[in-house]
């Protein structure tokens, strides 16, 4: 039976700097009813990801912004609860991109059926989903670590960073993580098995990072930017590779030049003299490799070489606050909102 009401989180206004709760509006609306060729999805899990901050701005970027008054965008795991589509039956569990809402219509385009006997469905939003794929593709296609090399990654307890370090270890490289606070650092070292970890909040962070990388850095997987990049940059070896995946420390910065000395000339000098390869990417550029990723990553998760941690928040109404927390490093693991009991 189709539920009577839908709950949705809309973009109410565009944030200046860090988003605030009033940039979002939670509304109740009649639940949509599927027409011929459509199905109705009940969202079970909603993924919260740093890229959503960019969608809240109307600045030019690699993807269109969310329109004011529109439902916030996001990856979801959902159950089919009504189907007028030949390829989907009631009860199917699917990966969809239905956004911040409890129910959504779909015409089946872009859906992927999930088999809960292979892996918990929520992993399709994390270690076996977009973040895991980002780590795998960015590290192996751009970073190309070799056995014995030093790979450094920040936000190392998070969805992308945790996978980067573990995949680097699987390749025989030495994995060094950077994380915020003692609990995250202990998790990265003791649970994920990184060779070393450094707390970016430590007053002597740059010296600690240098000590943790006595042979310099061959691959730096950039998730953060800001002062972490400042500490990494002098340690890069000749021919170092830098997949630039994210710059979360800068996402809430207002669009103006940062104060301080302009070090662009210094950067360009090292790019030249150290033959650095600094290469940005958006994961979808490697879309044709997703089946290969899934096969390899499912094997690693199955044999325990690729571990993951989920940070589950219950209730769609908690999504705005959880997202604001994510942008300040208050999540611990892949941030997911669980919508049903
Ligand atoms: N290029 C792509 O296609 C692509 C795809 C997916 C994700 N990404 C990027 O990958 C990065 C990681 O994403 P994720 O989903 O794995 O998120 P995440 O690591 O689960 O969460 C974000 C983490 O970033 C750290 N952080 C937040 N604010 C920070 C600040 N001001 N300075 C330093 N660290 C800060 C925090 O970790 P600590 O407390 O440990 O510092 C926080 O837990 C993000 O930059 C994201 O935009 C890019």
Short mmCIF file of C-alpha atoms and ligand atoms in Angstrom, two decimals:
data_model
loop_
_atom_site.label_atom_id
_atom_site.label_comp_id
_atom_site.label_asym_id
_atom_site.label_seq_id
_atom_site.Cartn_x
_atom_site.Cartn_y
_atom_site.Cartn_z
CA UNK A 1 0.00 0.00 0.00
CA UNK A 2 1.30 3.48 -0.85
CA UNK A 3 2.02 5.52 2.30
CA UNK A 4 -0.02 8.71 2.62
CA UNK A 5 2.75 11.20 3.40
CA UNK A 6 6.30 11.77 2.23
CA UNK A 7 8.96 13.66 4.21
CA UNK A 8 11.57 15.60 2.26
CA UNK A 9 14.53 17.86 3.08
CA UNK A 10 14.70 20.85 0.75
CA UNK A 11 17.44 23.41 0.16
CA UNK A 12 15.85 26.53 1.67
CA UNK A 13 18.72 29.00 1.13
CA UNK A 14 22.33 28.99 -0.01
CA UNK A 15 24.87 28.96 2.85
CA UNK A 16 27.60 31.49 3.36
CA UNK A 17 30.51 29.54 4.83
CA UNK A 18 29.50 26.63 7.05
CA UNK A 19 25.85 25.63 6.40
CA UNK A 20 23.31 26.33 9.14
CA UNK A 21 20.17 24.34 10.00
CA UNK A 22 17.97 27.07 8.47
CA UNK A 23 19.58 26.50 5.05
CA UNK A 24 17.40 23.35 5.01
CA UNK A 25 13.59 23.01 5.24
CA UNK A 26 11.82 19.78 6.16
CA UNK A 27 8.41 19.40 4.55
CA UNK A 28 5.61 16.82 4.54
CA UNK A 29 3.93 16.22 1.19
CA UNK A 30 1.56 13.65 -0.29
CA UNK A 31 3.42 10.49 -1.24
CA UNK A 32 3.75 10.12 -5.02
CA UNK A 33 1.97 7.24 -6.79
CA UNK A 34 3.78 5.30 -9.53
CA UNK A 35 2.45 5.49 -13.09
CA UNK A 36 3.01 2.85 -15.76
CA UNK A 37 6.75 2.08 -16.06
CA UNK A 38 7.50 3.55 -12.64
CA UNK A 39 8.21 2.18 -9.18
CA UNK A 40 7.93 3.64 -5.70
CA UNK A 41 11.01 3.44 -3.49
CA UNK A 42 11.10 3.53 0.28
CA UNK A 43 14.49 4.93 1.23
CA UNK A 44 16.28 2.80 3.80
CA UNK A 45 19.65 4.57 3.94
CA UNK A 46 20.78 8.02 2.77
CA UNK A 47 24.46 8.74 2.20
CA UNK A 48 25.80 12.09 3.43
CA UNK A 49 28.94 13.16 1.54
CA UNK A 50 31.18 16.23 1.47
CA UNK A 51 30.37 16.92 -2.23
CA UNK A 52 26.86 17.99 -1.16
CA UNK A 53 28.34 21.21 0.20
CA UNK A 54 29.27 22.18 -3.36
CA UNK A 55 25.74 21.43 -4.59
CA UNK A 56 24.38 24.00 -2.11
CA UNK A 57 26.25 26.82 -3.91
CA UNK A 58 25.28 28.16 -7.30
CA UNK A 59 28.93 28.66 -8.33
CA UNK A 60 30.10 27.02 -11.56
CA UNK A 61 31.33 23.49 -10.85
CA UNK A 62 31.54 20.01 -12.35
CA UNK A 63 27.86 19.38 -11.48
CA UNK A 64 24.67 21.43 -11.44
CA UNK A 65 23.70 22.96 -8.08
CA UNK A 66 20.56 21.89 -6.22
CA UNK A 67 17.88 24.48 -7.04
CA UNK A 68 16.43 26.51 -4.18
CA UNK A 69 13.31 24.72 -2.94
CA UNK A 70 14.39 21.39 -4.47
CA UNK A 71 15.07 18.20 -2.53
CA UNK A 72 18.71 17.81 -1.47
CA UNK A 73 20.64 15.44 -3.70
CA UNK A 74 22.12 12.18 -2.43
CA UNK A 75 22.84 8.51 -2.94
CA UNK A 76 20.37 6.10 -1.33
CA UNK A 77 19.62 2.45 -0.70
CA UNK A 78 15.92 1.75 -1.09
CA UNK A 79 13.29 -0.98 -1.07
CA UNK A 80 10.76 -1.23 -3.92
CA UNK A 81 7.31 -0.95 -2.28
CA UNK A 82 5.16 -0.60 -5.42
CA UNK A 83 6.10 -1.49 -8.98
CA UNK A 84 4.60 -0.89 -12.39
CA UNK A 85 7.99 -1.61 -13.97
CA UNK A 86 8.70 -4.95 -15.66
CA UNK A 87 12.24 -5.33 -14.23
CA UNK A 88 11.57 -4.57 -10.57
CA UNK A 89 9.39 -6.36 -8.06
CA UNK A 90 8.10 -5.33 -4.65
CA UNK A 91 10.79 -6.18 -2.09
CA UNK A 92 13.80 -5.60 -4.37
CA UNK A 93 16.61 -3.66 -2.69
CA UNK A 94 18.28 -1.13 -4.99
CA UNK A 95 20.98 1.50 -5.06
CA UNK A 96 19.42 4.76 -6.27
CA UNK A 97 20.13 8.46 -6.23
CA UNK A 98 16.85 9.56 -4.67
CA UNK A 99 18.02 12.35 -2.39
CA UNK A 100 17.03 13.41 1.11
CA UNK A 101 13.46 12.05 1.29
CA UNK A 102 11.55 9.03 2.62
CA UNK A 103 9.88 7.96 -0.63
CA UNK A 104 10.74 8.55 -4.27
CA UNK A 105 9.48 7.59 -7.70
CA UNK A 106 11.84 6.02 -10.22
CA UNK A 107 11.59 4.96 -13.83
CA UNK A 108 14.34 2.41 -13.20
CA UNK A 109 17.08 4.45 -14.89
CA UNK A 110 20.36 4.41 -12.95
CA UNK A 111 19.15 1.83 -10.41
CA UNK A 112 21.28 -1.15 -9.42
CA UNK A 113 19.81 -4.17 -7.67
CA UNK A 114 21.64 -5.15 -4.48
CA UNK A 115 21.96 -8.66 -3.09
CA UNK A 116 21.85 -8.39 0.73
CA UNK A 117 23.35 -11.90 1.00
CA UNK A 118 26.62 -10.61 -0.56
CA UNK A 119 27.12 -7.57 1.70
CA UNK A 120 24.99 -5.39 4.01
CA UNK A 121 23.06 -3.01 1.70
CA UNK A 122 24.45 0.11 3.43
CA UNK A 123 27.93 -0.79 2.14
CA UNK A 124 26.71 0.18 -1.34
CA UNK A 125 26.96 3.78 -0.10
CA UNK A 126 30.42 3.39 1.41
CA UNK A 127 33.18 0.85 1.07
CA UNK A 128 31.49 -0.89 -1.90
CA UNK A 129 29.98 2.32 -3.28
CA UNK A 130 31.02 5.72 -4.54
CA UNK A 131 33.57 6.50 -1.77
CA UNK A 132 35.25 3.09 -2.02
CA UNK A 133 35.38 3.39 -5.77
CA UNK A 134 36.86 6.89 -5.48
CA UNK A 135 39.65 5.53 -3.29
CA UNK A 136 40.32 2.54 -5.54
CA UNK A 137 40.29 4.47 -8.82
CA UNK A 138 42.19 7.53 -7.59
CA UNK A 139 44.88 5.51 -5.88
CA UNK A 140 45.41 2.84 -8.52
CA UNK A 141 44.85 4.90 -11.69
CA UNK A 142 46.64 8.09 -10.61
CA UNK A 143 48.64 7.34 -7.46
CA UNK A 144 49.96 4.01 -8.79
CA UNK A 145 51.77 3.01 -5.57
CA UNK A 146 54.60 0.51 -5.81
CA UNK A 147 55.70 -1.93 -3.13
CA UNK A 148 57.83 -0.20 -0.51
CA UNK A 149 56.68 3.32 -1.41
CA UNK A 150 55.11 5.67 1.16
CA UNK A 151 51.47 6.60 0.62
CA UNK A 152 49.95 9.35 2.77
CA UNK A 153 46.22 10.06 3.05
CA UNK A 154 44.26 12.49 5.22
CA UNK A 155 40.70 12.07 6.55
CA UNK A 156 42.08 8.55 7.04
CA UNK A 157 39.24 7.25 9.22
CA UNK A 158 36.64 8.38 6.68
CA UNK A 159 34.95 6.60 3.83
CA UNK A 160 37.54 7.42 1.15
CA UNK A 161 40.69 7.72 3.26
CA UNK A 162 40.21 4.44 5.14
CA UNK A 163 40.00 2.57 1.84
CA UNK A 164 42.97 4.43 0.33
CA UNK A 165 45.35 3.36 3.10
CA UNK A 166 44.20 -0.24 3.15
CA UNK A 167 44.40 -0.59 -0.63
CA UNK A 168 47.89 0.94 -0.49
CA UNK A 169 48.84 -1.75 2.05
CA UNK A 170 47.41 -4.46 -0.20
CA UNK A 171 49.73 -3.12 -2.95
CA UNK A 172 52.69 -3.54 -0.59
CA UNK A 173 53.14 0.18 0.06
CA UNK A 174 53.64 1.80 3.45
CA UNK A 175 50.38 3.54 4.51
CA UNK A 176 50.54 6.68 6.63
CA UNK A 177 47.23 8.20 7.75
CA UNK A 178 46.35 11.66 8.99
CA UNK A 179 43.26 11.98 11.19
CA UNK A 180 41.71 14.32 13.73
CA UNK A 181 41.94 13.28 17.39
CA UNK A 182 43.20 10.28 19.39
CA UNK A 183 40.17 8.01 18.82
CA UNK A 184 40.30 8.30 15.04
CA UNK A 185 44.10 7.90 15.07
CA UNK A 186 43.87 4.74 17.21
CA UNK A 187 41.24 3.30 14.87
CA UNK A 188 43.34 4.00 11.77
CA UNK A 189 46.45 2.39 13.25
CA UNK A 190 44.99 -0.47 15.30
CA UNK A 191 41.82 -1.44 13.41
CA UNK A 192 42.70 -0.53 9.84
CA UNK A 193 46.36 -1.52 10.15
CA UNK A 194 48.00 1.62 8.74
CA UNK A 195 51.77 1.62 9.36
CA UNK A 196 51.65 5.05 11.03
CA UNK A 197 49.16 7.78 11.82
CA UNK A 198 49.51 11.45 12.69
CA UNK A 199 46.96 13.74 14.36
CA UNK A 200 46.53 16.93 12.34
CA UNK A 201 45.39 18.72 15.49
CA UNK A 202 48.76 18.21 17.24
CA UNK A 203 50.70 21.48 17.64
CA UNK A 204 53.79 19.85 16.08
CA UNK A 205 51.80 18.11 13.34
CA UNK A 206 54.26 18.97 10.53
CA UNK A 207 57.25 17.58 12.47
CA UNK A 208 55.31 14.44 13.40
CA UNK A 209 54.39 13.88 9.77
CA UNK A 210 58.03 14.26 8.72
CA UNK A 211 59.07 11.69 11.36
CA UNK A 212 56.38 9.28 10.16
CA UNK A 213 57.71 9.55 6.59
CA UNK A 214 61.52 9.11 6.90
CA UNK A 215 61.81 8.18 3.21
CA UNK A 216 59.62 11.10 2.08
CA UNK A 217 56.22 10.76 0.36
CA UNK A 218 55.74 8.99 -2.98
CA UNK A 219 51.94 9.23 -3.17
CA UNK A 220 49.84 11.81 -1.40
CA UNK A 221 46.12 11.20 -1.80
CA UNK A 222 44.69 14.69 -1.23
CA UNK A 223 41.32 14.78 0.58
CA UNK A 224 41.71 17.88 2.68
CA UNK A 225 43.93 20.77 1.51
CA UNK A 226 44.73 23.63 3.89
CA UNK A 227 47.37 23.13 6.57
CA UNK A 228 47.59 19.39 5.85
CA UNK A 229 48.76 20.13 2.33
CA UNK A 230 51.23 22.67 3.74
CA UNK A 231 52.83 19.93 5.87
CA UNK A 232 52.85 17.33 3.08
CA UNK A 233 54.22 19.49 0.28
CA UNK A 234 57.89 19.78 1.44
CA UNK A 235 58.03 16.00 1.97
CA UNK A 236 57.07 15.02 -1.58
CA UNK A 237 59.75 12.95 -3.32
CA UNK A 238 60.89 13.30 -6.91
CA UNK A 239 58.22 11.85 -9.21
CA UNK A 240 55.60 11.87 -6.43
CA UNK A 241 52.00 11.40 -7.53
CA UNK A 242 49.22 13.48 -5.96
CA UNK A 243 45.66 12.40 -6.83
CA UNK A 244 43.64 15.47 -5.82
CA UNK A 245 40.36 13.96 -4.66
CA UNK A 246 38.96 16.57 -2.28
CA UNK A 247 39.72 19.77 -0.39
CA UNK A 248 37.28 19.56 2.49
CA UNK A 249 39.18 22.08 4.63
CA UNK A 250 38.32 24.68 1.97
CA UNK A 251 34.68 23.81 1.17
CA UNK A 252 33.25 26.36 3.58
CA UNK A 253 35.76 29.07 2.72
CA UNK A 254 34.27 32.14 1.13
CA UNK A 255 35.37 32.60 -2.48
CA UNK A 256 38.25 34.95 -1.90
CA UNK A 257 42.02 34.54 -1.81
CA UNK A 258 43.36 33.15 1.47
CA UNK A 259 45.45 35.62 3.47
CA UNK A 260 49.21 35.12 3.69
CA UNK A 261 52.13 34.71 1.34
CA UNK A 262 51.32 33.63 -2.22
CA UNK A 263 53.24 30.36 -2.62
CA UNK A 264 52.15 29.50 -6.12
CA UNK A 265 55.66 30.16 -7.47
CA UNK A 266 57.12 27.75 -4.91
CA UNK A 267 54.58 25.10 -5.87
CA UNK A 268 55.35 25.49 -9.57
CA UNK A 269 59.09 25.30 -8.88
CA UNK A 270 58.68 21.93 -7.16
CA UNK A 271 56.29 20.65 -9.80
CA UNK A 272 59.07 21.33 -12.28
CA UNK A 273 62.20 20.35 -10.36
CA UNK A 274 60.71 17.28 -8.63
CA UNK A 275 58.68 16.18 -11.68
CA UNK A 276 55.54 16.09 -9.54
CA UNK A 277 52.33 14.72 -10.99
CA UNK A 278 49.43 16.57 -9.34
CA UNK A 279 46.20 15.40 -10.93
CA UNK A 280 42.62 16.21 -9.93
CA UNK A 281 39.81 13.79 -10.65
CA UNK A 282 36.10 13.22 -10.17
CA UNK A 283 35.38 9.53 -9.67
CA UNK A 284 32.82 9.27 -12.47
CA UNK A 285 35.60 9.82 -15.02
CA UNK A 286 36.54 6.17 -14.32
CA UNK A 287 32.93 4.89 -14.49
CA UNK A 288 33.75 2.03 -16.86
CA UNK A 289 35.98 0.52 -14.15
CA UNK A 290 33.17 0.17 -11.59
CA UNK A 291 32.52 -3.55 -12.25
CA UNK A 292 36.24 -4.32 -11.84
CA UNK A 293 36.29 -2.33 -8.60
CA UNK A 294 33.24 -4.11 -7.22
CA UNK A 295 34.66 -7.52 -7.93
CA UNK A 296 38.02 -6.73 -6.35
CA UNK A 297 36.65 -4.79 -3.35
CA UNK A 298 34.00 -7.40 -2.52
CA UNK A 299 36.80 -9.96 -2.33
CA UNK A 300 38.88 -7.75 -0.02
CA UNK A 301 35.91 -6.99 2.25
CA UNK A 302 35.10 -10.72 2.31
CA UNK A 303 38.60 -11.78 3.34
CA UNK A 304 38.97 -8.94 5.87
CA UNK A 305 41.68 -6.97 4.07
CA UNK A 306 39.36 -4.01 3.48
CA UNK A 307 37.62 -2.95 6.69
CA UNK A 308 35.12 -0.18 7.10
CA UNK A 309 33.35 1.77 9.77
CA UNK A 310 29.90 3.32 9.42
CA UNK A 311 28.59 6.26 11.40
CA UNK A 312 24.83 5.75 11.43
CA UNK A 313 22.43 8.56 12.35
CA UNK A 314 18.75 7.62 12.76
CA UNK A 315 15.94 9.71 11.23
CA UNK A 316 15.75 11.93 8.16
CA UNK A 317 15.17 15.00 10.33
CA UNK A 318 18.69 14.51 11.74
CA UNK A 319 20.31 14.76 8.29
CA UNK A 320 20.98 18.54 8.25
CA UNK A 321 22.77 18.54 11.62
CA UNK A 322 24.71 15.39 10.75
CA UNK A 323 25.85 16.95 7.48
CA UNK A 324 27.00 20.13 9.21
CA UNK A 325 28.93 17.93 11.66
CA UNK A 326 30.58 16.08 8.76
CA UNK A 327 31.99 19.34 7.44
CA UNK A 328 33.65 19.89 10.83
CA UNK A 329 35.08 16.39 11.18
CA UNK A 330 32.53 15.21 13.77
CA UNK A 331 31.67 12.03 11.87
CA UNK A 332 33.66 8.90 12.61
CA UNK A 333 33.43 6.65 9.56
CA UNK A 334 31.13 6.67 6.54
CA UNK A 335 28.19 8.92 7.45
CA UNK A 336 24.82 7.32 6.70
CA UNK A 337 21.30 8.27 7.73
CA UNK A 338 19.05 5.30 8.52
CA UNK A 339 15.48 6.20 7.66
CA UNK A 340 13.49 3.16 8.79
CA UNK A 341 13.37 1.26 12.10
N1 LIG B 1 36.86 13.46 -6.37
C1 LIG B 1 35.83 12.67 -6.14
O1 LIG B 1 35.23 12.08 -7.04
C2 LIG B 1 35.41 12.44 -4.71
C3 LIG B 1 34.46 11.45 -4.37
C4 LIG B 1 34.16 11.24 -3.02
C5 LIG B 1 34.76 12.02 -2.03
N2 LIG B 1 35.64 12.98 -2.40
C6 LIG B 1 36.34 13.79 -1.39
O2 LIG B 1 37.05 12.91 -0.53
C7 LIG B 1 37.21 13.54 0.75
C8 LIG B 1 36.79 12.57 1.85
O3 LIG B 1 35.41 12.28 1.69
P1 LIG B 1 34.69 11.19 2.62
O4 LIG B 1 33.36 10.94 2.01
O5 LIG B 1 35.60 10.05 2.86
O6 LIG B 1 34.44 12.01 3.98
P2 LIG B 1 34.86 11.58 5.45
O7 LIG B 1 36.32 11.36 5.48
O8 LIG B 1 33.97 10.49 5.93
O9 LIG B 1 34.48 12.88 6.30
C9 LIG B 1 35.14 14.04 6.15
C10 LIG B 1 36.40 14.11 7.07
O10 LIG B 1 37.20 15.17 6.65
C11 LIG B 1 37.92 15.65 7.75
N3 LIG B 1 37.75 17.11 7.82
C12 LIG B 1 36.59 17.80 7.84
N4 LIG B 1 36.84 19.11 7.92
C13 LIG B 1 38.18 19.24 7.93
C14 LIG B 1 39.06 20.35 7.99
N5 LIG B 1 38.59 21.60 8.04
N6 LIG B 1 40.39 20.12 7.98
C15 LIG B 1 40.88 18.85 7.94
N7 LIG B 1 40.08 17.76 7.88
C16 LIG B 1 38.76 17.97 7.88
C17 LIG B 1 37.37 15.00 9.00
O11 LIG B 1 38.26 13.95 9.38
P3 LIG B 1 39.33 14.18 10.54
O12 LIG B 1 38.55 14.51 11.78
O13 LIG B 1 40.07 12.90 10.63
O14 LIG B 1 40.19 15.31 10.09
C18 LIG B 1 36.07 14.42 8.51
O15 LIG B 1 35.69 13.32 9.27
C19 LIG B 1 36.40 14.83 0.70
O16 LIG B 1 37.25 15.90 0.40
C20 LIG B 1 35.44 14.60 -0.46
O17 LIG B 1 34.99 15.80 -1.03
C21 LIG B 1 35.96 13.21 -3.70
#
